[in-house]
Amino acid sequence: MKQKLFDTISAYEHIIICRHERPDPDAIGSQAGLARLIERNTGKKVQLAGDEEPSLSFLSDMDTIDDTTFLESLVIVCDTANTGRIDDERYKNARELFKIDHHPVVDDYTPLAWVDPTFSSTSEMIVHWFDEIAAPQGWELDGECARLLFAGIVGDTGRFSHPNTTARTFKAVQLLYEREFDVRHLFNEMDKKPLALLRLEGEVLSGFALSENGVGVITLSQEQLRKYQVSVNESSAITHSVANVEGIVAWVTFVELEDKSYRVRLRSKGPIINEMASRFQGGGHPLAAGATAENDEERMQVIEQLEEVCKTYRT
Ligand SMILES: [Mn+2]
């Protein structure tokens, strides 16, 4: 499939790369990193689909793409397990669709799929693919491409601290580090936190508690988001801020949306939580998943099921 990816790219003049909605550094890093890699080595036009994400604009901006361009294009979808999350629905109009992803398969949306959950990130997959397939064909990877892919790996591995980090991850990072880019500036951008978010965090953390089973629950209301002027996307940082509390086994963040439903972020130190996420219109990795709770009743169900999962895990 890795060679097939190379051959398919070679067969098209127009290429569009998509990734999941509400992108993280791996989504944009792999999307823009692959685009740059192809453009630099083939001279082909590669466009980036999806909404702009202001908090990640230091990585890359997106392109405005005509409807007709999709019809004649190869569309590559990076880092997205299910069709519902592909940013820019027009991927459906593609001449051909290629999927590159490290999430466990949710939707089998194209026969042209290179999916391998043993990789830390889609960005690491791109580096591996470059090294094994493209570099022997004479392709080169420049500093800007290295910066994008490095950001993706850093993002998905929690700066090399998550269990998805392997020797192969460091091999990829070594290859990237040999290129020239400003690592310090990149980390500064990735770590940047609005003051308002820090204040909201303060309010949330001062009331934070753990249950008997080691479960932590954070609920952010629309009122709080408005009060502190923090966007739903920005609020994701709060999910990380309790990760290292002594005794924590798993935790969940609920962010109330305008329609009173909740965006659910589940994290775990051991118990598998993506199975329960799939019961709430979600999914993800075994230890990090997302879901939706339609109302307060479903919110309570998520908490109950997480308690149950942690209780079982501990006994
Ligand atoms: Mn990823």
mmCIF file of N, CA, C and O and ligand atoms in Angstrom, residues 20 24 26-27 79 101-103 120-122 156 285, ligand 1:
data_model
loop_
_atom_site.group_PDB
_atom_site.id
_atom_site.type_symbol
_atom_site.label_atom_id
_atom_site.label_comp_id
_atom_site.label_asym_id
_atom_site.label_seq_id
_atom_site.Cartn_x
_atom_site.Cartn_y
_atom_site.Cartn_z
ATOM 1 N N HIS A 20 -9.122 15.641 9.499
ATOM 2 C CA HIS A 20 -10.364 15.683 10.263
ATOM 3 C C HIS A 20 -10.727 17.098 10.688
ATOM 4 O O HIS A 20 -9.886 17.987 10.760
ATOM 5 N N ASP A 24 -5.998 18.921 15.010
ATOM 6 C CA ASP A 24 -4.918 19.022 16.000
ATOM 7 C C ASP A 24 -3.604 19.131 15.213
ATOM 8 O O ASP A 24 -3.606 19.094 13.978
ATOM 9 N N ASP A 26 -1.296 17.027 14.597
ATOM 10 C CA ASP A 26 -1.014 15.910 13.688
ATOM 11 C C ASP A 26 -1.858 16.004 12.423
ATOM 12 O O ASP A 26 -1.382 15.681 11.333
ATOM 13 N N ALA A 27 -3.113 16.421 12.561
ATOM 14 C CA ALA A 27 -3.988 16.537 11.388
ATOM 15 C C ALA A 27 -3.395 17.538 10.391
ATOM 16 O O ALA A 27 -3.203 17.228 9.214
ATOM 17 N N ASP A 79 -5.236 11.139 8.733
ATOM 18 C CA ASP A 79 -5.527 11.173 10.173
ATOM 19 C C ASP A 79 -7.015 11.117 10.530
ATOM 20 O O ASP A 79 -7.398 11.575 11.589
ATOM 21 N N ASP A 101 -3.842 6.761 7.744
ATOM 22 C CA ASP A 101 -4.297 6.981 9.120
ATOM 23 C C ASP A 101 -3.679 6.000 10.106
ATOM 24 O O ASP A 101 -3.361 4.866 9.765
ATOM 25 N N HIS A 102 -3.528 6.480 11.329
ATOM 26 C CA HIS A 102 -3.001 5.623 12.404
ATOM 27 C C HIS A 102 -4.073 5.295 13.451
ATOM 28 O O HIS A 102 -3.755 4.684 14.468
ATOM 29 N N HIS A 103 -5.319 5.727 13.216
ATOM 30 C CA HIS A 103 -6.401 5.336 14.133
ATOM 31 C C HIS A 103 -6.892 3.945 13.753
ATOM 32 O O HIS A 103 -6.841 3.578 12.575
ATOM 33 N N SER A 120 2.645 6.265 15.921
ATOM 34 C CA SER A 120 2.218 7.261 16.906
ATOM 35 C C SER A 120 1.279 8.283 16.304
ATOM 36 O O SER A 120 0.406 8.821 16.977
ATOM 37 N N SER A 121 1.497 8.548 15.031
ATOM 38 C CA SER A 121 0.819 9.679 14.404
ATOM 39 C C SER A 121 0.838 9.493 12.898
ATOM 40 O O SER A 121 1.666 8.736 12.368
ATOM 41 N N THR A 122 -0.049 10.200 12.230
ATOM 42 C CA THR A 122 -0.025 10.165 10.774
ATOM 43 C C THR A 122 1.248 10.847 10.266
ATOM 44 O O THR A 122 1.827 10.432 9.266
ATOM 45 N N ASP A 156 0.830 14.378 18.873
ATOM 46 C CA ASP A 156 0.158 13.103 19.153
ATOM 47 C C ASP A 156 0.869 12.247 20.200
ATOM 48 O O ASP A 156 0.260 11.366 20.801
ATOM 49 N N HIS A 285 -8.590 6.611 20.149
ATOM 50 C CA HIS A 285 -7.548 5.678 20.576
ATOM 51 C C HIS A 285 -7.962 4.990 21.874
ATOM 52 O O HIS A 285 -8.834 5.486 22.580
HETATM 53 MN MN MN B 1 -3.206 11.692 14.722
#
